Amino acid sequence: MKELPDQQSTTSLVEGLGAIIMAAGLGKRMKSDLAKVLHNVAGRPMIHYVVDLAERLAAHGIAVVVGHQADAVRKVLESRPVPARGPRLTVVEQREQLGTGHAVLQARPVFQGRGKQPASHYLILNGDTPLLTEGTLRMLLDTHRTKGATVTLLSALLDDPTGYGRIVRASPESDNRSGGASEGIVERIVEDKDASPAERRIHEVNVGTYVVDGAFLFEALDRVKPLNAQGEFYLTDIVGIAADRGLSIAVATLRDSAEGLGINSRVQLAEAELEIQNRTRLRWMEEGVTIIAPSSTWIDATVAIGRDTILYPNVALEGATSIGRHCVIRANTRITDCQVGDHVEVMDHCVLRDSTMEDETSIGPFTHLRPGVVVRRKAKVGNFVEMKKTELGEGSKANHLSYLGDAVIGKNVNIGAGTITCNYDGQKKHRTVIGDHVFIGSDTQLVAPVKVGTGSLIAAGTTVTRDVPPDALAIGRAEQINKADWAARRRAMSEPERHAASGAGQAGAGPSPTSRPMPLASKGVKMSKRGKK
């Protein structure tokens, strides 16, 4: 897969920095059977975004604390591509949900113990904050270093701080009670449910991202008591412990408060999706991709797009899709987990999944490619064609109204309109193999397993049930019979005569509204011996 532009980080890992990611929460407000951190944002589980950031920063290793649906979260983490070089990632479990402070304590064995060198400082992140950027975290680390702080908090100023922990500073008259950020000394963080009416009027909130001195973190957490409305061990209590000891507490404030969004509900999930989509579209336009109607174009964070490609309105690019250079993807098309070469045109209203389209191919409109399709160079798949586990050879064409499944089709083959590979016998799937330079006439059925030799021709309307030798003509249809003046005589009949004629061929049965108006056996028309078969 091509690398996204912002994944090409030129900055280095921070020596001595360990990262702890909290991903154990239930996420009750999501009202979901799926753990909160496993919900997708722009095609990726939100926990992946946070782990990616930690891998770019924490030279001393990463601990991810899981709890609710621990096995599922662990599996998603282990399925990530492992960077060639980078910090080790360890998953630890919080078996009881006793609060954020208790969660961070579960990471202690990863960094401390026999033969282990403790981290000099720790970056603590939440697994539900996918909008944080590397630049913001480096700013937080710089603040921690330049201020010589024991604890450094990431804060945001919100018009509506409901639901967030408030940063309480020393001066009761400080600006953070009326919407601004104060330079007063931080005393503590109070959670929304534990805040007094005066504290709830504070607009400076805790984002839940910290840098903490390595010698202080776990020692302070051992002193935390569950003296709050929830009966939990709050990580935020270490701020009050530091303040009581006269230790330095620093605050770095987000320039864009949206970065600090923690996803706790479906509404916030949608907000995060929109923000990631906006970032992704902007990134690709800056890389030379034309997006005609950005607000209607959806691009997963895992997608790669080449320069001078044009995306028309209502295009969705999903999963591990890679689009080459100078491509045109027209309106109302969905492409998932596909590899698309250079100079490819995908017409309107196509659904393409887990398939490969080589250079200079043409797809659509109204084409459905199911998994396992390979469209070779300069081949064309046209209107209302469905393909599955099929290779269409270089320069070959399937232009209209066909189903091609479990087939290998050679070079420069013409697939006529209405062609079907009959690949399923009710129990097993079977393969159709068509050689190079074959002409398949319209309305052909290829009953697999069957092979059509190179250079052969299949007449229109043929049902192919046996192998066709190279350069042969295959015809498999009933002989046409023309009855002179038959239609004229029928038109000359009165309605009662036509009704009686219709009943004459029913072997004594009465008239039927569904019987054919004039069967060949009626009114003295003699059937040929071939017709009687």
Short mmCIF file of C-alpha atoms in Angstrom, two decimals:
data_model
loop_
_atom_site.label_atom_id
_atom_site.label_comp_id
_atom_site.label_asym_id
_atom_site.label_seq_id
_atom_site.Cartn_x
_atom_site.Cartn_y
_atom_site.Cartn_z
CA MET A 1 0.00 0.00 0.00
CA LYS A 2 1.23 3.48 -0.79
CA GLU A 3 2.22 5.56 2.24
CA LEU A 4 0.05 8.49 3.28
CA PRO A 5 1.90 11.79 3.12
CA ASP A 6 1.70 12.52 6.87
CA GLN A 7 3.02 9.07 7.71
CA GLN A 8 6.42 10.07 6.39
CA SER A 9 7.59 11.45 9.73
CA THR A 10 10.96 13.16 9.70
CA THR A 11 11.12 13.50 13.49
CA SER A 12 12.76 11.00 15.81
CA LEU A 13 11.61 8.99 18.80
CA VAL A 14 11.95 10.62 22.20
CA GLU A 15 14.55 8.78 24.28
CA GLY A 16 13.41 7.68 27.73
CA LEU A 17 9.72 8.22 26.90
CA GLY A 18 7.28 5.42 27.64
CA ALA A 19 3.66 5.58 26.47
CA ILE A 20 0.62 4.25 28.32
CA ILE A 21 -2.66 4.05 26.41
CA MET A 22 -5.90 3.53 28.33
CA ALA A 23 -8.29 1.36 26.29
CA ALA A 24 -10.18 -0.58 28.95
CA GLY A 25 -13.44 1.37 29.16
CA LEU A 26 -16.91 0.02 28.52
CA GLY A 27 -18.22 3.06 26.65
CA LYS A 28 -21.79 2.89 27.97
CA ARG A 29 -22.94 5.98 26.08
CA MET A 30 -22.08 4.31 22.76
CA LYS A 31 -24.91 1.81 23.45
CA SER A 32 -23.03 -0.80 21.46
CA ASP A 33 -22.12 -4.48 21.61
CA LEU A 34 -18.67 -3.44 20.37
CA ALA A 35 -15.97 -2.04 22.64
CA LYS A 36 -15.74 1.73 22.18
CA VAL A 37 -12.12 1.80 21.00
CA LEU A 38 -12.93 -0.72 18.23
CA HIS A 39 -15.43 1.55 16.49
CA ASN A 40 -14.12 2.73 13.14
CA VAL A 41 -13.19 6.27 12.23
CA ALA A 42 -12.46 6.68 8.50
CA GLY A 43 -12.07 2.95 8.08
CA ARG A 44 -9.77 2.29 11.06
CA PRO A 45 -10.47 1.32 14.68
CA MET A 46 -9.99 4.50 16.69
CA ILE A 47 -7.39 2.83 18.91
CA HIS A 48 -5.10 2.51 15.88
CA TYR A 49 -4.74 6.28 15.57
CA VAL A 50 -3.53 6.61 19.14
CA VAL A 51 -1.12 3.67 18.89
CA ASP A 52 0.32 5.17 15.68
CA LEU A 53 1.11 8.39 17.54
CA ALA A 54 2.76 6.53 20.40
CA GLU A 55 4.91 4.56 17.94
CA ARG A 56 6.25 7.82 16.50
CA LEU A 57 7.23 9.16 19.92
CA ALA A 58 7.88 6.63 22.68
CA ALA A 59 11.35 5.12 22.33
CA HIS A 60 11.04 3.32 25.68
CA GLY A 61 8.02 1.22 24.70
CA ILE A 62 4.23 1.27 24.74
CA ALA A 63 1.72 -0.35 27.08
CA VAL A 64 -1.93 -0.59 26.03
CA VAL A 65 -4.28 -1.26 28.94
CA VAL A 66 -7.33 -3.27 27.84
CA GLY A 67 -10.36 -4.39 29.82
CA HIS A 68 -13.83 -4.55 28.29
CA GLN A 69 -13.74 -7.10 25.42
CA ALA A 70 -10.03 -7.51 26.11
CA ASP A 71 -9.55 -10.39 23.66
CA ALA A 72 -11.19 -8.49 20.80
CA VAL A 73 -9.14 -5.35 21.46
CA ARG A 74 -5.95 -7.42 21.73
CA LYS A 75 -6.72 -9.12 18.41
CA VAL A 76 -7.24 -5.77 16.65
CA LEU A 77 -3.96 -4.46 18.07
CA GLU A 78 -2.05 -7.57 17.02
CA SER A 79 -3.47 -7.35 13.48
CA ARG A 80 -1.80 -3.99 12.87
CA PRO A 81 1.22 -3.92 10.56
CA VAL A 82 4.31 -3.93 12.78
CA PRO A 83 6.77 -1.15 11.94
CA ALA A 84 10.20 -2.33 10.82
CA ARG A 85 11.78 -0.19 13.51
CA GLY A 86 10.03 1.19 16.52
CA PRO A 87 9.15 0.71 20.17
CA ARG A 88 7.78 -2.57 21.45
CA LEU A 89 4.05 -2.72 22.19
CA THR A 90 2.75 -4.70 25.16
CA VAL A 91 -0.91 -5.33 25.95
CA VAL A 92 -1.89 -5.57 29.64
CA GLU A 93 -5.32 -6.20 31.11
CA GLN A 94 -7.30 -4.32 33.74
CA ARG A 95 -9.52 -7.12 34.99
CA GLU A 96 -11.63 -4.87 37.25
CA GLN A 97 -12.84 -1.48 36.04
CA LEU A 98 -11.70 0.57 39.03
CA GLY A 99 -10.88 3.85 37.31
CA THR A 100 -8.19 5.51 35.23
CA GLY A 101 -5.59 5.56 37.99
CA HIS A 102 -6.00 1.83 38.52
CA ALA A 103 -5.77 1.30 34.75
CA VAL A 104 -2.40 3.09 34.51
CA LEU A 105 -1.06 1.05 37.44
CA GLN A 106 -1.57 -2.11 35.38
CA ALA A 107 1.19 -0.88 33.04
CA ARG A 108 3.83 -0.75 35.80
CA PRO A 109 5.20 -4.30 35.17
CA VAL A 110 5.89 -3.34 31.54
CA PHE A 111 8.30 -0.60 32.59
CA GLN A 112 9.48 -1.59 36.05
CA GLY A 113 10.79 -4.80 37.54
CA ARG A 114 13.80 -7.07 37.49
CA GLY A 115 16.23 -6.24 34.71
CA LYS A 116 14.11 -3.35 33.38
CA GLN A 117 15.20 0.25 33.04
CA PRO A 118 12.30 2.55 34.06
CA ALA A 119 11.22 5.27 31.67
CA SER A 120 12.38 8.77 32.55
CA HIS A 121 8.89 10.12 31.80
CA TYR A 122 5.56 8.80 30.53
CA LEU A 123 3.11 9.98 27.90
CA ILE A 124 -0.40 8.95 28.95
CA LEU A 125 -3.08 8.80 26.25
CA ASN A 126 -6.70 7.71 25.92
CA GLY A 127 -7.62 5.16 23.27
CA ASP A 128 -10.71 7.17 22.26
CA THR A 129 -8.95 10.37 21.07
CA PRO A 130 -8.19 9.72 17.38
CA LEU A 131 -7.98 13.41 16.44
CA LEU A 132 -4.80 14.18 18.35
CA THR A 133 -1.82 14.98 16.13
CA GLU A 134 1.88 14.33 16.47
CA GLY A 135 2.57 18.08 16.42
CA THR A 136 0.34 18.63 19.44
CA LEU A 137 1.98 15.86 21.44
CA ARG A 138 5.46 17.17 20.64
CA MET A 139 4.30 20.60 21.82
CA LEU A 140 3.12 18.96 25.06
CA LEU A 141 6.50 17.23 25.49
CA ASP A 142 8.35 20.48 24.80
CA THR A 143 6.26 22.27 27.42
CA HIS A 144 7.05 19.55 29.96
CA ARG A 145 10.77 19.85 29.25
CA THR A 146 11.06 23.63 29.13
CA LYS A 147 8.96 24.13 32.27
CA GLY A 148 10.84 21.44 34.18
CA ALA A 149 7.45 20.04 35.19
CA THR A 150 6.60 16.91 37.14
CA VAL A 151 3.16 16.72 35.53
CA THR A 152 2.11 18.43 32.30
CA LEU A 153 -1.54 18.49 31.20
CA LEU A 154 -3.11 19.04 27.81
CA SER A 155 -6.07 21.39 28.14
CA ALA A 156 -8.75 22.85 25.91
CA LEU A 157 -11.04 25.87 26.20
CA LEU A 158 -14.64 24.91 25.50
CA ASP A 159 -17.77 27.04 25.26
CA ASP A 160 -19.68 24.09 26.68
CA PRO A 161 -17.42 22.10 29.03
CA THR A 162 -20.18 19.75 30.20
CA GLY A 163 -18.91 16.24 30.77
CA TYR A 164 -15.22 17.18 31.01
CA GLY A 165 -12.97 17.43 34.04
CA ARG A 166 -12.21 21.07 34.97
CA ILE A 167 -8.72 22.41 35.64
CA VAL A 168 -8.89 24.26 38.96
CA ARG A 169 -6.21 26.92 39.48
CA ALA A 170 -5.09 28.69 42.64
CA SER A 171 -6.81 32.03 42.19
CA PRO A 172 -10.61 31.95 42.59
CA GLU A 173 -10.75 35.05 40.39
CA SER A 174 -8.78 33.47 37.51
CA ASP A 175 -9.98 33.72 33.95
CA ASN A 176 -10.60 29.99 33.57
CA ARG A 177 -13.89 30.41 35.43
CA SER A 178 -15.24 32.70 32.72
CA GLY A 179 -14.00 31.15 29.52
CA GLY A 180 -10.31 32.03 29.41
CA ALA A 181 -7.09 30.27 30.38
CA SER A 182 -5.40 31.42 33.58
CA GLU A 183 -1.71 31.55 34.37
CA GLY A 184 -2.58 30.67 37.98
CA ILE A 185 -1.00 27.63 39.58
CA VAL A 186 -2.91 24.40 38.94
CA GLU A 187 -4.33 22.98 42.15
CA ARG A 188 -6.25 19.98 40.96
CA ILE A 189 -8.56 18.50 38.35
CA VAL A 190 -12.17 17.91 39.33
CA GLU A 191 -14.36 15.55 37.33
CA ASP A 192 -17.68 16.88 36.03
CA LYS A 193 -19.78 14.67 38.31
CA ASP A 194 -17.79 15.75 41.38
CA ALA A 195 -17.63 19.48 40.53
CA SER A 196 -19.34 22.18 42.54
CA PRO A 197 -21.59 24.72 40.76
CA ALA A 198 -18.71 27.23 40.75
CA GLU A 199 -16.28 24.66 39.35
CA ARG A 200 -18.73 23.74 36.60
CA ARG A 201 -18.49 27.31 35.34
CA ILE A 202 -14.79 26.75 34.50
CA HIS A 203 -14.22 26.53 30.76
CA GLU A 204 -10.66 25.18 30.82
CA VAL A 205 -10.98 21.40 30.65
CA ASN A 206 -8.66 18.45 30.95
CA VAL A 207 -8.22 16.61 27.65
CA GLY A 208 -6.94 13.49 29.44
CA THR A 209 -3.46 13.52 27.90
CA TYR A 210 -0.45 13.90 30.18
CA VAL A 211 3.31 13.80 30.44
CA VAL A 212 4.42 12.64 33.91
CA ASP A 213 7.86 12.30 35.49
CA GLY A 214 8.87 8.62 35.62
CA ALA A 215 9.98 8.66 39.24
CA PHE A 216 6.71 10.28 40.35
CA LEU A 217 3.95 8.48 38.39
CA PHE A 218 3.57 5.07 40.00
CA GLU A 219 4.59 6.25 43.47
CA ALA A 220 1.82 8.86 43.33
CA LEU A 221 -0.72 6.40 42.00
CA ASP A 222 -0.07 4.14 45.00
CA ARG A 223 -1.33 7.02 47.17
CA VAL A 224 -4.55 7.69 45.25
CA LYS A 225 -7.76 6.90 47.16
CA PRO A 226 -11.26 6.37 45.67
CA LEU A 227 -12.76 9.41 47.45
CA ASN A 228 -15.21 10.50 44.76
CA ALA A 229 -18.79 10.00 43.60
CA GLN A 230 -17.81 7.06 41.44
CA GLY A 231 -15.74 5.23 44.03
CA GLU A 232 -12.90 4.97 41.51
CA PHE A 233 -9.15 5.58 41.53
CA TYR A 234 -8.79 8.73 39.42
CA LEU A 235 -5.58 9.34 37.50
CA THR A 236 -6.30 13.07 37.79
CA ASP A 237 -5.70 12.89 41.56
CA ILE A 238 -1.95 12.78 40.92
CA VAL A 239 -2.22 16.49 39.96
CA GLY A 240 -3.45 17.32 43.46
CA ILE A 241 -0.68 15.17 44.99
CA ALA A 242 1.94 17.05 42.96
CA ALA A 243 0.42 20.40 43.95
CA ASP A 244 0.41 19.47 47.65
CA ARG A 245 4.12 18.71 47.41
CA GLY A 246 4.87 21.98 45.66
CA LEU A 247 5.98 20.21 42.49
CA SER A 248 5.74 21.95 39.13
CA ILE A 249 2.55 21.41 37.12
CA ALA A 250 2.47 22.74 33.57
CA VAL A 251 -0.38 23.12 31.09
CA ALA A 252 -0.26 23.15 27.29
CA THR A 253 -3.47 24.39 25.66
CA LEU A 254 -4.77 23.05 22.37
CA ARG A 255 -4.83 25.52 19.50
CA ASP A 256 -7.75 23.59 18.01
CA SER A 257 -10.02 22.23 20.71
CA ALA A 258 -11.45 19.64 18.28
CA GLU A 259 -8.22 17.66 18.63
CA GLY A 260 -9.10 16.84 22.21
CA LEU A 261 -12.45 15.27 21.36
CA GLY A 262 -12.91 12.05 23.30
CA ILE A 263 -15.45 9.78 21.65
CA ASN A 264 -18.11 8.73 24.13
CA SER A 265 -21.24 8.69 21.96
CA ARG A 266 -22.40 8.08 18.41
CA VAL A 267 -22.72 11.84 17.92
CA GLN A 268 -19.07 12.34 18.84
CA LEU A 269 -18.13 9.40 16.63
CA ALA A 270 -19.77 11.18 13.69
CA GLU A 271 -17.98 14.42 14.57
CA ALA A 272 -14.63 12.62 14.60
CA GLU A 273 -15.40 10.94 11.29
CA LEU A 274 -16.16 14.29 9.68
CA GLU A 275 -12.95 15.84 11.03
CA ILE A 276 -10.76 12.95 9.80
CA GLN A 277 -12.50 13.08 6.41
CA ASN A 278 -11.83 16.81 6.13
CA ARG A 279 -8.16 16.29 6.97
CA THR A 280 -7.86 13.39 4.54
CA ARG A 281 -9.46 15.22 1.62
CA LEU A 282 -7.32 18.29 2.21
CA ARG A 283 -4.18 16.15 2.35
CA TRP A 284 -4.87 14.47 -0.99
CA MET A 285 -5.80 17.71 -2.71
CA GLU A 286 -2.49 19.13 -1.53
CA GLU A 287 -0.82 16.04 -3.03
CA GLY A 288 -2.29 16.75 -6.48
CA VAL A 289 -5.62 14.91 -6.48
CA THR A 290 -8.69 16.71 -7.89
CA ILE A 291 -11.78 16.25 -5.72
CA ILE A 292 -14.66 17.94 -7.49
CA ALA A 293 -17.14 17.92 -4.59
CA PRO A 294 -15.13 17.36 -1.38
CA SER A 295 -18.09 17.30 1.00
CA SER A 296 -19.64 14.35 -0.87
CA THR A 297 -16.41 12.35 -1.28
CA TRP A 298 -15.51 9.80 1.40
CA ILE A 299 -11.93 8.52 1.68
CA ASP A 300 -10.74 6.13 4.37
CA ALA A 301 -7.51 6.97 6.16
CA THR A 302 -5.97 3.77 4.74
CA VAL A 303 -6.47 4.75 1.07
CA ALA A 304 -3.67 5.94 -1.25
CA ILE A 305 -4.28 8.05 -4.38
CA GLY A 306 -1.89 9.00 -7.19
CA ARG A 307 -1.28 12.46 -8.59
CA ASP A 308 -3.62 13.91 -11.25
CA THR A 309 -6.42 11.50 -10.41
CA ILE A 310 -9.92 13.03 -10.50
CA LEU A 311 -12.68 12.05 -8.07
CA TYR A 312 -16.24 12.98 -9.04
CA PRO A 313 -19.08 13.56 -6.55
CA ASN A 314 -20.31 10.79 -4.24
CA VAL A 315 -17.24 8.59 -4.59
CA ALA A 316 -16.34 6.34 -1.63
CA LEU A 317 -12.82 4.88 -1.41
CA GLU A 318 -12.53 2.36 1.40
CA GLY A 319 -10.12 0.00 3.12
CA ALA A 320 -6.73 -0.84 1.61
CA THR A 321 -7.57 0.74 -1.74
CA SER A 322 -4.77 2.17 -3.85
CA ILE A 323 -5.58 4.37 -6.85
CA GLY A 324 -2.84 5.11 -9.40
CA ARG A 325 -2.00 8.28 -11.30
CA HIS A 326 -4.15 9.97 -13.95
CA CYS A 327 -7.26 7.96 -13.08
CA VAL A 328 -10.86 9.14 -13.37
CA ILE A 329 -13.35 7.83 -10.81
CA ARG A 330 -16.81 9.02 -11.77
CA ALA A 331 -19.87 9.67 -9.66
CA ASN A 332 -21.63 7.33 -7.24
CA THR A 333 -18.90 4.71 -7.24
CA ARG A 334 -17.71 2.66 -4.27
CA ILE A 335 -14.25 1.05 -4.33
CA THR A 336 -13.19 -1.17 -1.41
CA ASP A 337 -9.83 -2.94 -0.91
CA CYS A 338 -8.93 -2.62 -4.60
CA GLN A 339 -5.65 -2.01 -6.42
CA VAL A 340 -6.17 0.36 -9.34
CA GLY A 341 -3.37 1.07 -11.82
CA ASP A 342 -2.55 4.24 -13.76
CA HIS A 343 -4.80 5.80 -16.42
CA VAL A 344 -7.85 3.80 -15.32
CA GLU A 345 -11.36 5.11 -15.85
CA VAL A 346 -14.17 3.91 -13.60
CA MET A 347 -17.53 5.08 -14.89
CA ASP A 348 -20.60 5.98 -12.84
CA HIS A 349 -22.44 3.70 -10.40
CA CYS A 350 -19.86 0.95 -9.96
CA VAL A 351 -19.30 -1.26 -6.91
CA LEU A 352 -15.78 -2.73 -6.85
CA ARG A 353 -14.40 -4.88 -4.06
CA ASP A 354 -11.12 -6.70 -3.41
CA SER A 355 -10.12 -6.63 -7.07
CA THR A 356 -7.22 -5.49 -9.24
CA MET A 357 -7.47 -3.23 -12.28
CA GLU A 358 -4.24 -2.86 -14.22
CA ASP A 359 -3.14 0.20 -16.23
CA GLU A 360 -5.43 1.67 -18.89
CA THR A 361 -8.45 -0.44 -18.03
CA SER A 362 -12.03 0.80 -18.30
CA ILE A 363 -14.79 -0.17 -15.85
CA GLY A 364 -18.51 0.55 -15.94
CA PRO A 365 -20.96 2.10 -15.79
CA PHE A 366 -23.01 -0.11 -13.44
CA THR A 367 -20.28 -2.74 -13.04
CA HIS A 368 -20.03 -5.01 -10.00
CA LEU A 369 -16.63 -6.58 -9.30
CA ARG A 370 -16.71 -9.04 -6.44
CA PRO A 371 -13.60 -10.36 -4.66
CA GLY A 372 -10.86 -12.03 -6.67
CA VAL A 373 -11.23 -10.20 -10.00
CA VAL A 374 -8.18 -9.20 -12.04
CA VAL A 375 -8.74 -6.95 -15.05
CA ARG A 376 -5.57 -6.97 -17.15
CA ARG A 377 -4.08 -4.04 -19.01
CA LYS A 378 -6.36 -2.28 -21.54
CA ALA A 379 -9.25 -4.64 -20.82
CA LYS A 380 -12.79 -3.33 -20.52
CA VAL A 381 -15.69 -4.32 -18.28
CA GLY A 382 -18.89 -2.54 -19.23
CA ASN A 383 -22.57 -1.98 -18.48
CA PHE A 384 -24.26 -4.29 -15.98
CA VAL A 385 -21.44 -6.84 -15.89
CA GLU A 386 -20.82 -8.81 -12.70
CA MET A 387 -17.55 -10.66 -12.15
CA LYS A 388 -16.25 -12.85 -9.32
CA LYS A 389 -12.90 -14.71 -9.04
CA THR A 390 -12.25 -14.01 -12.70
CA GLU A 391 -9.24 -12.87 -14.68
CA LEU A 392 -10.04 -10.87 -17.80
CA GLY A 393 -7.01 -10.89 -20.09
CA GLU A 394 -5.16 -7.99 -21.66
CA GLY A 395 -7.24 -6.17 -24.25
CA SER A 396 -10.31 -8.36 -23.65
CA LYS A 397 -13.84 -6.94 -23.45
CA ALA A 398 -17.00 -7.84 -21.57
CA ASN A 399 -19.12 -4.87 -22.53
CA HIS A 400 -22.70 -5.69 -21.57
CA LEU A 401 -25.06 -7.69 -19.38
CA SER A 402 -22.86 -10.63 -18.40
CA TYR A 403 -21.96 -12.73 -15.37
CA LEU A 404 -18.41 -14.11 -15.30
CA GLY A 405 -17.54 -16.20 -12.25
CA ASP A 406 -14.62 -18.54 -11.53
CA ALA A 407 -13.14 -17.95 -14.96
CA VAL A 408 -9.78 -17.37 -16.62
CA ILE A 409 -10.13 -15.41 -19.84
CA GLY A 410 -7.21 -14.87 -22.20
CA LYS A 411 -6.04 -11.93 -24.28
CA ASN A 412 -8.15 -10.08 -26.84
CA VAL A 413 -11.31 -12.03 -26.10
CA ASN A 414 -14.78 -10.67 -26.90
CA ILE A 415 -17.47 -11.63 -24.40
CA GLY A 416 -20.86 -11.07 -26.04
CA ALA A 417 -23.82 -9.51 -24.29
CA GLY A 418 -25.74 -11.84 -22.00
CA THR A 419 -22.90 -14.35 -21.59
CA ILE A 420 -22.97 -16.41 -18.40
CA THR A 421 -20.45 -18.78 -16.88
CA CYS A 422 -22.57 -21.41 -15.16
CA ASN A 423 -20.07 -22.04 -12.38
CA TYR A 424 -22.26 -23.65 -9.71
CA ASP A 425 -23.81 -27.10 -9.96
CA GLY A 426 -25.73 -26.87 -6.69
CA GLN A 427 -22.90 -28.32 -4.61
CA LYS A 428 -19.55 -27.11 -5.97
CA LYS A 429 -18.10 -24.22 -7.95
CA HIS A 430 -16.35 -25.06 -11.24
CA ARG A 431 -13.96 -23.19 -13.50
CA THR A 432 -14.27 -21.87 -17.04
CA VAL A 433 -11.07 -21.36 -19.07
CA ILE A 434 -11.16 -19.32 -22.29
CA GLY A 435 -8.05 -19.06 -24.47
CA ASP A 436 -6.67 -16.04 -26.33
CA HIS A 437 -8.44 -14.42 -29.31
CA VAL A 438 -11.77 -16.17 -28.66
CA PHE A 439 -15.09 -14.67 -29.81
CA ILE A 440 -18.02 -15.49 -27.52
CA GLY A 441 -21.33 -14.65 -29.18
CA SER A 442 -24.21 -13.04 -27.34
CA ASP A 443 -26.46 -15.05 -25.02
CA THR A 444 -23.91 -17.84 -24.53
CA GLN A 445 -23.94 -20.13 -21.51
CA LEU A 446 -20.67 -21.80 -20.55
CA VAL A 447 -21.46 -24.75 -18.27
CA ALA A 448 -18.36 -25.29 -16.13
CA PRO A 449 -16.04 -27.07 -15.94
CA VAL A 450 -15.32 -26.28 -19.56
CA LYS A 451 -12.43 -25.03 -21.74
CA VAL A 452 -12.66 -22.95 -24.89
CA GLY A 453 -9.58 -23.24 -27.08
CA THR A 454 -7.53 -20.36 -28.48
CA GLY A 455 -8.94 -18.69 -31.58
CA SER A 456 -12.31 -20.44 -31.45
CA LEU A 457 -15.73 -18.89 -32.02
CA ILE A 458 -18.90 -19.59 -30.04
CA ALA A 459 -22.08 -18.84 -31.97
CA ALA A 460 -24.70 -16.62 -30.36
CA GLY A 461 -27.24 -18.47 -28.22
CA THR A 462 -24.99 -21.48 -27.68
CA THR A 463 -24.92 -23.56 -24.51
CA VAL A 464 -21.40 -24.92 -24.21
CA THR A 465 -21.26 -28.14 -22.19
CA ARG A 466 -18.11 -29.70 -23.68
CA ASP A 467 -14.60 -28.42 -24.33
CA VAL A 468 -14.17 -26.50 -27.58
CA PRO A 469 -10.97 -27.21 -29.56
CA PRO A 470 -8.75 -24.34 -30.72
CA ASP A 471 -9.92 -22.50 -33.86
CA ALA A 472 -13.26 -24.35 -33.87
CA LEU A 473 -16.81 -23.07 -34.30
CA ALA A 474 -19.21 -24.20 -31.58
CA ILE A 475 -22.97 -24.08 -32.17
CA GLY A 476 -25.39 -25.49 -29.66
CA ARG A 477 -28.93 -24.24 -30.32
CA ALA A 478 -32.24 -25.51 -31.76
CA GLU A 479 -32.84 -25.30 -35.53
CA GLN A 480 -34.99 -22.32 -36.54
CA ILE A 481 -38.28 -23.19 -38.33
CA ASN A 482 -40.19 -20.57 -40.40
CA LYS A 483 -43.91 -21.27 -41.19
CA ALA A 484 -45.02 -19.27 -44.22
CA ASP A 485 -48.16 -17.09 -43.80
CA TRP A 486 -48.79 -18.49 -40.29
CA ALA A 487 -49.05 -15.05 -38.65
CA ALA A 488 -51.32 -13.69 -41.42
CA ARG A 489 -53.76 -16.60 -41.06
CA ARG A 490 -53.86 -16.08 -37.32
CA ARG A 491 -54.67 -12.39 -37.69
CA ALA A 492 -57.52 -13.27 -40.11
CA MET A 493 -59.27 -15.47 -37.54
CA SER A 494 -62.21 -14.17 -35.51
CA GLU A 495 -61.90 -14.12 -31.73
CA PRO A 496 -64.02 -17.33 -31.25
CA GLU A 497 -61.90 -19.12 -33.88
CA ARG A 498 -58.69 -18.12 -32.18
CA HIS A 499 -60.12 -19.25 -28.86
CA ALA A 500 -61.12 -22.62 -30.31
CA ALA A 501 -57.75 -22.99 -32.04
CA SER A 502 -56.01 -22.37 -28.80
CA GLY A 503 -57.98 -25.16 -27.11
CA ALA A 504 -57.46 -27.62 -29.97
CA GLY A 505 -53.92 -28.37 -28.93
CA GLN A 506 -54.83 -29.16 -25.31
CA ALA A 507 -55.59 -32.87 -25.90
CA GLY A 508 -59.23 -32.55 -24.82
CA ALA A 509 -58.68 -29.92 -22.19
CA GLY A 510 -60.88 -26.85 -22.08
CA PRO A 511 -59.73 -23.36 -23.06
CA SER A 512 -57.12 -21.80 -20.80
CA PRO A 513 -56.27 -18.11 -20.57
CA THR A 514 -52.61 -19.07 -20.20
CA SER A 515 -52.40 -21.36 -23.24
CA ARG A 516 -50.48 -20.19 -26.30
CA PRO A 517 -52.73 -18.51 -28.90
CA MET A 518 -51.91 -21.00 -31.66
CA PRO A 519 -49.53 -23.89 -30.96
CA LEU A 520 -47.61 -25.37 -33.88
CA ALA A 521 -49.58 -28.61 -33.60
CA SER A 522 -52.93 -26.87 -34.25
CA LYS A 523 -54.80 -25.95 -37.46
CA GLY A 524 -53.19 -28.63 -39.56
CA VAL A 525 -49.56 -27.42 -39.18
CA LYS A 526 -47.32 -30.43 -39.60
CA MET A 527 -44.32 -30.70 -37.22
CA SER A 528 -40.98 -31.87 -38.56
CA LYS A 529 -39.41 -34.92 -36.99
CA ARG A 530 -36.72 -32.68 -35.50
CA GLY A 531 -39.40 -30.42 -34.01
CA LYS A 532 -41.10 -33.40 -32.31
CA LYS A 533 -37.90 -34.10 -30.43
#
